[in-house]
């Protein structure tokens, strides 16, 4: 294996302020604390009853993140991303102000998808690794959270003791950049692994700063493969052939697909056991899902009969907007149980992690974004179990 190691960058900046409408403070002043309790890997806010109103007070930067998230995302900020064994009940008067239907959701333990929120336990360690389950992170629309979800799902799975390989299969190299790699400085990439006989994966693999997670990087050279593969025999299976020797060494291989339905994406779907479709909670993102599912069905019929749709992952969700809630409701209505219970909300931490070149699970360990991807990892482990 290439001994190059991807180093994370930057430290964790503090959150400057809470959401609009929060009482201002003089420098150095502190409002009465309502406290915080550490449960598992996620710090949960605790609340005290107030006579007329409930106020959220900043104690630390992390508390501020949690408070801001609660104001933005309502029920799903509390009890859905926390430690699954923890019991937590905030002040009911305050909970009712968080978002529409928040109080009802809390009483009924209903997640933002409108379904009862199941229990996803902390996974047990594995005695041995492999063979890997291959997941294609796929959506022909750009900017829906594919790369962010690939990085952070992989890092969360690695935290749970799984060996993970991330495959940057987008010529833009966003996955590589998101892990601190400069694609233009790479001598060999996944393109060379596809097109050059005699090149082994060990010559291309990079270790990341996350223990147990490796990377097959990419750069603009990969765009040439779409043209060059046209004349190749079994062109749709080129990636599957390249990954086959690596499968015994990993538990999960996650492929970050390019935002198109071209030959590279077909290669990823042919190599994969399952597909996760990140979907921004926005109308234009919803329109393309039917075309993508049609492509998945064709690949399943003609090239990869074992391919399955594991789930639609709602991203950039904001329960404060009617539009986000309506889009999510339509997706659940159309795809039912194929929609993940975990929903990824908007947070400023995700753009910051791209600049830092590391996953949110290491950049902001106790943030709600990190907790969300840990919950997604538990749900994926539950959904993507190999058939007995």
PDB file of C-alpha atoms in Angstrom, residues 29-271:
ATOM      1  CA  UNK A  29     -21.233  37.780  30.796  1.00  0.00           C
ATOM      2  CA  UNK A  30     -22.986  34.467  31.327  1.00  0.00           C
ATOM      3  CA  UNK A  31     -26.669  33.751  31.681  1.00  0.00           C
ATOM      4  CA  UNK A  32     -27.885  31.208  34.226  1.00  0.00           C
ATOM      5  CA  UNK A  33     -26.863  27.759  33.016  1.00  0.00           C
ATOM      6  CA  UNK A  34     -29.458  25.148  32.238  1.00  0.00           C
ATOM      7  CA  UNK A  35     -26.775  22.477  32.272  1.00  0.00           C
ATOM      8  CA  UNK A  36     -25.550  19.750  29.940  1.00  0.00           C
ATOM      9  CA  UNK A  37     -25.142  16.032  30.380  1.00  0.00           C
ATOM     10  CA  UNK A  38     -22.695  13.783  28.551  1.00  0.00           C
ATOM     11  CA  UNK A  39     -24.373  10.625  27.282  1.00  0.00           C
ATOM     12  CA  UNK A  40     -22.355   8.236  25.098  1.00  0.00           C
ATOM     13  CA  UNK A  41     -20.623  10.174  22.322  1.00  0.00           C
ATOM     14  CA  UNK A  42     -23.148  12.974  22.068  1.00  0.00           C
ATOM     15  CA  UNK A  43     -23.661  15.798  24.544  1.00  0.00           C
ATOM     16  CA  UNK A  44     -27.368  16.313  25.120  1.00  0.00           C
ATOM     17  CA  UNK A  45     -28.978  19.492  26.334  1.00  0.00           C
ATOM     18  CA  UNK A  46     -31.002  19.320  29.544  1.00  0.00           C
ATOM     19  CA  UNK A  47     -33.679  21.788  30.372  1.00  0.00           C
ATOM     20  CA  UNK A  48     -35.134  23.320  33.538  1.00  0.00           C
ATOM     21  CA  UNK A  49     -38.689  24.524  33.858  1.00  0.00           C
ATOM     22  CA  UNK A  50     -39.199  28.270  33.528  1.00  0.00           C
ATOM     23  CA  UNK A  51     -42.185  30.224  34.823  1.00  0.00           C
ATOM     24  CA  UNK A  52     -43.197  31.892  31.576  1.00  0.00           C
ATOM     25  CA  UNK A  53     -40.716  30.910  28.867  1.00  0.00           C
ATOM     26  CA  UNK A  54     -37.773  28.624  28.267  1.00  0.00           C
ATOM     27  CA  UNK A  55     -34.433  30.056  27.226  1.00  0.00           C
ATOM     28  CA  UNK A  56     -31.372  28.368  25.778  1.00  0.00           C
ATOM     29  CA  UNK A  57     -28.077  29.607  27.182  1.00  0.00           C
ATOM     30  CA  UNK A  58     -24.663  29.235  25.582  1.00  0.00           C
ATOM     31  CA  UNK A  59     -22.239  27.490  27.913  1.00  0.00           C
ATOM     32  CA  UNK A  60     -19.744  26.230  25.341  1.00  0.00           C
ATOM     33  CA  UNK A  61     -19.410  26.289  21.569  1.00  0.00           C
ATOM     34  CA  UNK A  62     -20.734  22.742  21.485  1.00  0.00           C
ATOM     35  CA  UNK A  63     -23.785  23.654  23.550  1.00  0.00           C
ATOM     36  CA  UNK A  64     -24.419  26.481  21.108  1.00  0.00           C
ATOM     37  CA  UNK A  65     -24.378  24.065  18.185  1.00  0.00           C
ATOM     38  CA  UNK A  66     -26.915  21.818  19.873  1.00  0.00           C
ATOM     39  CA  UNK A  67     -29.153  24.718  20.825  1.00  0.00           C
ATOM     40  CA  UNK A  68     -29.094  26.158  17.310  1.00  0.00           C
ATOM     41  CA  UNK A  69     -29.823  22.738  15.853  1.00  0.00           C
ATOM     42  CA  UNK A  70     -32.781  22.271  18.190  1.00  0.00           C
ATOM     43  CA  UNK A  71     -34.307  25.551  17.099  1.00  0.00           C
ATOM     44  CA  UNK A  72     -33.843  24.576  13.462  1.00  0.00           C
ATOM     45  CA  UNK A  73     -34.810  20.926  13.345  1.00  0.00           C
ATOM     46  CA  UNK A  74     -37.279  20.367  16.129  1.00  0.00           C
ATOM     47  CA  UNK A  75     -37.948  16.820  17.258  1.00  0.00           C
ATOM     48  CA  UNK A  76     -35.193  15.221  15.262  1.00  0.00           C
ATOM     49  CA  UNK A  77     -32.584  17.236  17.101  1.00  0.00           C
ATOM     50  CA  UNK A  78     -33.577  15.536  20.341  1.00  0.00           C
ATOM     51  CA  UNK A  79     -33.944  11.818  20.900  1.00  0.00           C
ATOM     52  CA  UNK A  80     -33.267  10.848  17.288  1.00  0.00           C
ATOM     53  CA  UNK A  81     -29.524  11.556  17.135  1.00  0.00           C
ATOM     54  CA  UNK A  82     -28.743  10.780  20.760  1.00  0.00           C
ATOM     55  CA  UNK A  83     -27.322   7.658  22.311  1.00  0.00           C
ATOM     56  CA  UNK A  84     -29.916   4.926  21.566  1.00  0.00           C
ATOM     57  CA  UNK A  85     -29.865   3.726  25.170  1.00  0.00           C
ATOM     58  CA  UNK A  86     -30.405   7.176  26.686  1.00  0.00           C
ATOM     59  CA  UNK A  87     -33.750   8.404  28.006  1.00  0.00           C
ATOM     60  CA  UNK A  88     -34.291  12.109  27.567  1.00  0.00           C
ATOM     61  CA  UNK A  89     -37.317  14.375  27.866  1.00  0.00           C
ATOM     62  CA  UNK A  90     -36.946  18.160  27.478  1.00  0.00           C
ATOM     63  CA  UNK A  91     -39.260  20.801  28.844  1.00  0.00           C
ATOM     64  CA  UNK A  92     -42.586  20.170  27.003  1.00  0.00           C
ATOM     65  CA  UNK A  93     -43.458  23.866  26.708  1.00  0.00           C
ATOM     66  CA  UNK A  94     -40.137  24.592  25.035  1.00  0.00           C
ATOM     67  CA  UNK A  95     -40.341  21.492  22.828  1.00  0.00           C
ATOM     68  CA  UNK A  96     -43.644  22.727  21.425  1.00  0.00           C
ATOM     69  CA  UNK A  97     -41.901  25.840  20.062  1.00  0.00           C
ATOM     70  CA  UNK A  98     -39.181  24.014  18.176  1.00  0.00           C
ATOM     71  CA  UNK A  99     -40.971  23.124  14.948  1.00  0.00           C
ATOM     72  CA  UNK A 100     -44.433  22.284  13.612  1.00  0.00           C
ATOM     73  CA  UNK A 101     -45.699  19.014  15.080  1.00  0.00           C
ATOM     74  CA  UNK A 102     -42.636  18.735  17.344  1.00  0.00           C
ATOM     75  CA  UNK A 103     -44.711  18.040  20.468  1.00  0.00           C
ATOM     76  CA  UNK A 104     -46.779  15.369  18.709  1.00  0.00           C
ATOM     77  CA  UNK A 105     -43.648  13.770  17.267  1.00  0.00           C
ATOM     78  CA  UNK A 106     -42.052  13.629  20.703  1.00  0.00           C
ATOM     79  CA  UNK A 107     -45.086  11.966  22.282  1.00  0.00           C
ATOM     80  CA  UNK A 108     -45.325   9.390  19.517  1.00  0.00           C
ATOM     81  CA  UNK A 109     -41.558   8.977  18.923  1.00  0.00           C
ATOM     82  CA  UNK A 110     -42.070   9.853  15.274  1.00  0.00           C
ATOM     83  CA  UNK A 111     -39.084  10.909  13.187  1.00  0.00           C
ATOM     84  CA  UNK A 112     -39.111  13.594  10.488  1.00  0.00           C
ATOM     85  CA  UNK A 113     -40.135  10.993   7.910  1.00  0.00           C
ATOM     86  CA  UNK A 114     -43.470  10.664   9.734  1.00  0.00           C
ATOM     87  CA  UNK A 115     -42.789   7.053  10.731  1.00  0.00           C
ATOM     88  CA  UNK A 116     -42.090   5.564  14.167  1.00  0.00           C
ATOM     89  CA  UNK A 117     -38.395   5.909  14.908  1.00  0.00           C
ATOM     90  CA  UNK A 118     -36.830   2.442  15.281  1.00  0.00           C
ATOM     91  CA  UNK A 119     -33.992   1.453  17.573  1.00  0.00           C
ATOM     92  CA  UNK A 120     -30.562   1.071  15.969  1.00  0.00           C
ATOM     93  CA  UNK A 121     -28.197  -0.412  18.566  1.00  0.00           C
ATOM     94  CA  UNK A 122     -24.484   0.242  18.795  1.00  0.00           C
ATOM     95  CA  UNK A 123     -22.975  -2.512  16.593  1.00  0.00           C
ATOM     96  CA  UNK A 124     -20.788  -5.181  18.104  1.00  0.00           C
ATOM     97  CA  UNK A 125     -17.137  -5.387  17.001  1.00  0.00           C
ATOM     98  CA  UNK A 126     -16.355  -7.789  14.183  1.00  0.00           C
ATOM     99  CA  UNK A 127     -14.007 -10.710  14.740  1.00  0.00           C
ATOM    100  CA  UNK A 128     -12.720 -10.691  11.163  1.00  0.00           C
ATOM    101  CA  UNK A 129     -13.027  -8.433   8.137  1.00  0.00           C
ATOM    102  CA  UNK A 130     -14.414  -8.982   4.653  1.00  0.00           C
ATOM    103  CA  UNK A 131     -15.679  -9.737   2.164  1.00  0.00           C
ATOM    104  CA  UNK A 132     -16.805  -6.173   1.575  1.00  0.00           C
ATOM    105  CA  UNK A 133     -20.272  -4.938   0.803  1.00  0.00           C
ATOM    106  CA  UNK A 134     -20.028  -2.365  -2.007  1.00  0.00           C
ATOM    107  CA  UNK A 135     -22.291   0.681  -1.759  1.00  0.00           C
ATOM    108  CA  UNK A 136     -22.703   3.158  -4.620  1.00  0.00           C
ATOM    109  CA  UNK A 137     -23.533   6.687  -3.430  1.00  0.00           C
ATOM    110  CA  UNK A 138     -25.416   7.820  -6.497  1.00  0.00           C
ATOM    111  CA  UNK A 139     -27.534  10.699  -7.789  1.00  0.00           C
ATOM    112  CA  UNK A 140     -27.268  12.309 -11.207  1.00  0.00           C
ATOM    113  CA  UNK A 141     -27.958  15.723  -9.681  1.00  0.00           C
ATOM    114  CA  UNK A 142     -24.992  17.546  -8.194  1.00  0.00           C
ATOM    115  CA  UNK A 143     -24.890  19.283  -4.849  1.00  0.00           C
ATOM    116  CA  UNK A 144     -27.162  16.867  -2.998  1.00  0.00           C
ATOM    117  CA  UNK A 145     -24.618  15.616  -0.454  1.00  0.00           C
ATOM    118  CA  UNK A 146     -23.108  12.555  -2.154  1.00  0.00           C
ATOM    119  CA  UNK A 147     -19.506  13.341  -1.311  1.00  0.00           C
ATOM    120  CA  UNK A 148     -20.293  14.617   2.183  1.00  0.00           C
ATOM    121  CA  UNK A 149     -22.290  11.462   2.891  1.00  0.00           C
ATOM    122  CA  UNK A 150     -19.584   9.189   1.462  1.00  0.00           C
ATOM    123  CA  UNK A 151     -16.886  10.711   3.660  1.00  0.00           C
ATOM    124  CA  UNK A 152     -18.894  10.867   6.865  1.00  0.00           C
ATOM    125  CA  UNK A 153     -20.696   7.543   6.521  1.00  0.00           C
ATOM    126  CA  UNK A 154     -17.337   5.897   5.870  1.00  0.00           C
ATOM    127  CA  UNK A 155     -15.761   7.584   8.884  1.00  0.00           C
ATOM    128  CA  UNK A 156     -18.684   6.611  11.127  1.00  0.00           C
ATOM    129  CA  UNK A 157     -18.492   2.980   9.991  1.00  0.00           C
ATOM    130  CA  UNK A 158     -14.757   3.022  10.703  1.00  0.00           C
ATOM    131  CA  UNK A 159     -15.496   4.339  14.210  1.00  0.00           C
ATOM    132  CA  UNK A 160     -17.637   1.243  14.735  1.00  0.00           C
ATOM    133  CA  UNK A 161     -14.680  -0.986  13.907  1.00  0.00           C
ATOM    134  CA  UNK A 162     -15.403  -1.662  10.241  1.00  0.00           C
ATOM    135  CA  UNK A 163     -12.667  -1.476   7.626  1.00  0.00           C
ATOM    136  CA  UNK A 164     -13.785   0.951   4.939  1.00  0.00           C
ATOM    137  CA  UNK A 165     -12.512   1.801   1.462  1.00  0.00           C
ATOM    138  CA  UNK A 166     -13.738   5.003  -0.179  1.00  0.00           C
ATOM    139  CA  UNK A 167     -13.577   5.157  -3.976  1.00  0.00           C
ATOM    140  CA  UNK A 168     -13.490   8.587  -5.604  1.00  0.00           C
ATOM    141  CA  UNK A 169     -15.209   7.869  -8.917  1.00  0.00           C
ATOM    142  CA  UNK A 170     -15.848  11.465  -9.909  1.00  0.00           C
ATOM    143  CA  UNK A 171     -13.347  13.246 -12.213  1.00  0.00           C
ATOM    144  CA  UNK A 172     -13.828  16.396 -10.133  1.00  0.00           C
ATOM    145  CA  UNK A 173     -12.014  14.652  -7.266  1.00  0.00           C
ATOM    146  CA  UNK A 174     -14.261  16.159  -4.593  1.00  0.00           C
ATOM    147  CA  UNK A 175     -13.967  13.120  -2.328  1.00  0.00           C
ATOM    148  CA  UNK A 176     -10.178  13.308  -2.450  1.00  0.00           C
ATOM    149  CA  UNK A 177     -10.238  17.039  -1.694  1.00  0.00           C
ATOM    150  CA  UNK A 178     -12.643  16.444   1.184  1.00  0.00           C
ATOM    151  CA  UNK A 179     -10.064  14.143   2.761  1.00  0.00           C
ATOM    152  CA  UNK A 180      -7.173  16.566   2.396  1.00  0.00           C
ATOM    153  CA  UNK A 181      -5.717  15.360  -0.911  1.00  0.00           C
ATOM    154  CA  UNK A 182      -4.667  17.669  -3.742  1.00  0.00           C
ATOM    155  CA  UNK A 183      -5.810  15.727  -6.837  1.00  0.00           C
ATOM    156  CA  UNK A 184      -3.453  17.595  -9.146  1.00  0.00           C
ATOM    157  CA  UNK A 185      -0.420  16.278  -7.261  1.00  0.00           C
ATOM    158  CA  UNK A 186      -1.349  12.604  -7.696  1.00  0.00           C
ATOM    159  CA  UNK A 187       0.785  10.436  -9.965  1.00  0.00           C
ATOM    160  CA  UNK A 188      -1.594   7.472  -9.980  1.00  0.00           C
ATOM    161  CA  UNK A 189      -5.333   7.397  -9.361  1.00  0.00           C
ATOM    162  CA  UNK A 190      -8.314   5.124  -9.829  1.00  0.00           C
ATOM    163  CA  UNK A 191      -8.076   5.989 -13.541  1.00  0.00           C
ATOM    164  CA  UNK A 192      -4.716   4.203 -13.790  1.00  0.00           C
ATOM    165  CA  UNK A 193      -6.140   1.249 -11.882  1.00  0.00           C
ATOM    166  CA  UNK A 194      -8.937   0.974 -14.448  1.00  0.00           C
ATOM    167  CA  UNK A 195      -6.905   1.453 -17.610  1.00  0.00           C
ATOM    168  CA  UNK A 196      -3.390   0.107 -16.939  1.00  0.00           C
ATOM    169  CA  UNK A 197      -2.771  -3.603 -16.763  1.00  0.00           C
ATOM    170  CA  UNK A 198      -0.251  -4.693 -14.190  1.00  0.00           C
ATOM    171  CA  UNK A 199      -0.953  -1.832 -11.786  1.00  0.00           C
ATOM    172  CA  UNK A 200      -2.043  -3.069  -8.364  1.00  0.00           C
ATOM    173  CA  UNK A 201      -4.426  -1.348  -5.984  1.00  0.00           C
ATOM    174  CA  UNK A 202      -1.693  -1.115  -3.336  1.00  0.00           C
ATOM    175  CA  UNK A 203       0.122   1.344  -5.601  1.00  0.00           C
ATOM    176  CA  UNK A 204      -2.921   3.645  -5.661  1.00  0.00           C
ATOM    177  CA  UNK A 205      -4.376   3.319  -2.151  1.00  0.00           C
ATOM    178  CA  UNK A 206      -3.916   6.159   0.316  1.00  0.00           C
ATOM    179  CA  UNK A 207      -4.368   5.904   4.058  1.00  0.00           C
ATOM    180  CA  UNK A 208      -6.627   8.563   5.545  1.00  0.00           C
ATOM    181  CA  UNK A 209      -6.331  10.192   8.958  1.00  0.00           C
ATOM    182  CA  UNK A 210      -9.260   8.017  10.091  1.00  0.00           C
ATOM    183  CA  UNK A 211      -8.033   4.641  11.382  1.00  0.00           C
ATOM    184  CA  UNK A 212      -9.467   1.809   9.317  1.00  0.00           C
ATOM    185  CA  UNK A 213     -10.485   3.988   6.351  1.00  0.00           C
ATOM    186  CA  UNK A 214      -8.547   4.078   3.058  1.00  0.00           C
ATOM    187  CA  UNK A 215      -9.016   5.986  -0.193  1.00  0.00           C
ATOM    188  CA  UNK A 216      -8.732   5.293  -3.909  1.00  0.00           C
ATOM    189  CA  UNK A 217      -8.246   8.890  -5.114  1.00  0.00           C
ATOM    190  CA  UNK A 218      -9.257  10.497  -8.384  1.00  0.00           C
ATOM    191  CA  UNK A 219      -8.593  13.554 -10.511  1.00  0.00           C
ATOM    192  CA  UNK A 220      -9.552  14.970 -13.900  1.00  0.00           C
ATOM    193  CA  UNK A 221      -7.768  12.085 -15.681  1.00  0.00           C
ATOM    194  CA  UNK A 222     -10.781   9.902 -14.893  1.00  0.00           C
ATOM    195  CA  UNK A 223     -12.876  11.866 -17.389  1.00  0.00           C
ATOM    196  CA  UNK A 224     -10.842  10.257 -20.188  1.00  0.00           C
ATOM    197  CA  UNK A 225     -11.893   6.801 -19.025  1.00  0.00           C
ATOM    198  CA  UNK A 226     -15.494   7.444 -20.085  1.00  0.00           C
ATOM    199  CA  UNK A 227     -14.292   7.706 -23.695  1.00  0.00           C
ATOM    200  CA  UNK A 228     -11.569   5.062 -23.564  1.00  0.00           C
ATOM    201  CA  UNK A 229     -13.791   2.413 -21.986  1.00  0.00           C
ATOM    202  CA  UNK A 230     -16.238   2.554 -24.891  1.00  0.00           C
ATOM    203  CA  UNK A 231     -14.014   0.280 -26.991  1.00  0.00           C
ATOM    204  CA  UNK A 232     -13.174  -2.092 -24.132  1.00  0.00           C
ATOM    205  CA  UNK A 233     -14.646  -5.579 -23.804  1.00  0.00           C
ATOM    206  CA  UNK A 234     -17.066  -5.776 -20.839  1.00  0.00           C
ATOM    207  CA  UNK A 235     -16.644  -2.038 -20.386  1.00  0.00           C
ATOM    208  CA  UNK A 236     -19.382  -1.833 -17.743  1.00  0.00           C
ATOM    209  CA  UNK A 237     -17.452  -4.202 -15.454  1.00  0.00           C
ATOM    210  CA  UNK A 238     -14.083  -2.431 -15.402  1.00  0.00           C
ATOM    211  CA  UNK A 239     -14.487  -1.087 -11.864  1.00  0.00           C
ATOM    212  CA  UNK A 240     -15.795  -4.402 -10.547  1.00  0.00           C
ATOM    213  CA  UNK A 241     -12.673  -6.139 -11.873  1.00  0.00           C
ATOM    214  CA  UNK A 242     -10.404  -3.507 -10.309  1.00  0.00           C
ATOM    215  CA  UNK A 243     -12.062  -3.765  -6.891  1.00  0.00           C
ATOM    216  CA  UNK A 244     -12.327  -7.558  -6.719  1.00  0.00           C
ATOM    217  CA  UNK A 245      -8.836  -8.186  -5.212  1.00  0.00           C
ATOM    218  CA  UNK A 246      -9.571  -5.644  -2.448  1.00  0.00           C
ATOM    219  CA  UNK A 247     -12.859  -7.061  -1.179  1.00  0.00           C
ATOM    220  CA  UNK A 248     -11.396  -9.585   1.315  1.00  0.00           C
ATOM    221  CA  UNK A 249      -9.592  -6.764   3.156  1.00  0.00           C
ATOM    222  CA  UNK A 250     -12.596  -4.506   3.826  1.00  0.00           C
ATOM    223  CA  UNK A 251     -16.069  -4.632   5.318  1.00  0.00           C
ATOM    224  CA  UNK A 252     -17.492  -1.779   3.235  1.00  0.00           C
ATOM    225  CA  UNK A 253     -16.508  -0.142  -0.034  1.00  0.00           C
ATOM    226  CA  UNK A 254     -18.334   3.135  -0.712  1.00  0.00           C
ATOM    227  CA  UNK A 255     -18.182   4.592  -4.228  1.00  0.00           C
ATOM    228  CA  UNK A 256     -18.714   8.321  -4.671  1.00  0.00           C
ATOM    229  CA  UNK A 257     -20.310   8.536  -8.132  1.00  0.00           C
ATOM    230  CA  UNK A 258     -20.158  11.491 -10.487  1.00  0.00           C
ATOM    231  CA  UNK A 259     -23.346  13.563 -10.976  1.00  0.00           C
ATOM    232  CA  UNK A 260     -24.414  11.906 -14.227  1.00  0.00           C
ATOM    233  CA  UNK A 261     -25.784   8.625 -15.528  1.00  0.00           C
ATOM    234  CA  UNK A 262     -22.894   7.938 -17.902  1.00  0.00           C
ATOM    235  CA  UNK A 263     -20.575   4.965 -18.271  1.00  0.00           C
ATOM    236  CA  UNK A 264     -18.669   5.665 -15.054  1.00  0.00           C
ATOM    237  CA  UNK A 265     -21.881   5.612 -13.028  1.00  0.00           C
ATOM    238  CA  UNK A 266     -22.988   2.412 -14.773  1.00  0.00           C
ATOM    239  CA  UNK A 267     -19.619   0.913 -13.802  1.00  0.00           C
ATOM    240  CA  UNK A 268     -20.228   1.843 -10.179  1.00  0.00           C
ATOM    241  CA  UNK A 269     -23.724   0.333 -10.225  1.00  0.00           C
ATOM    242  CA  UNK A 270     -22.416  -2.833 -11.867  1.00  0.00           C
ATOM    243  CA  UNK A 271     -19.782  -3.235  -9.158  1.00  0.00           C
TER     244      UNK A 271
END
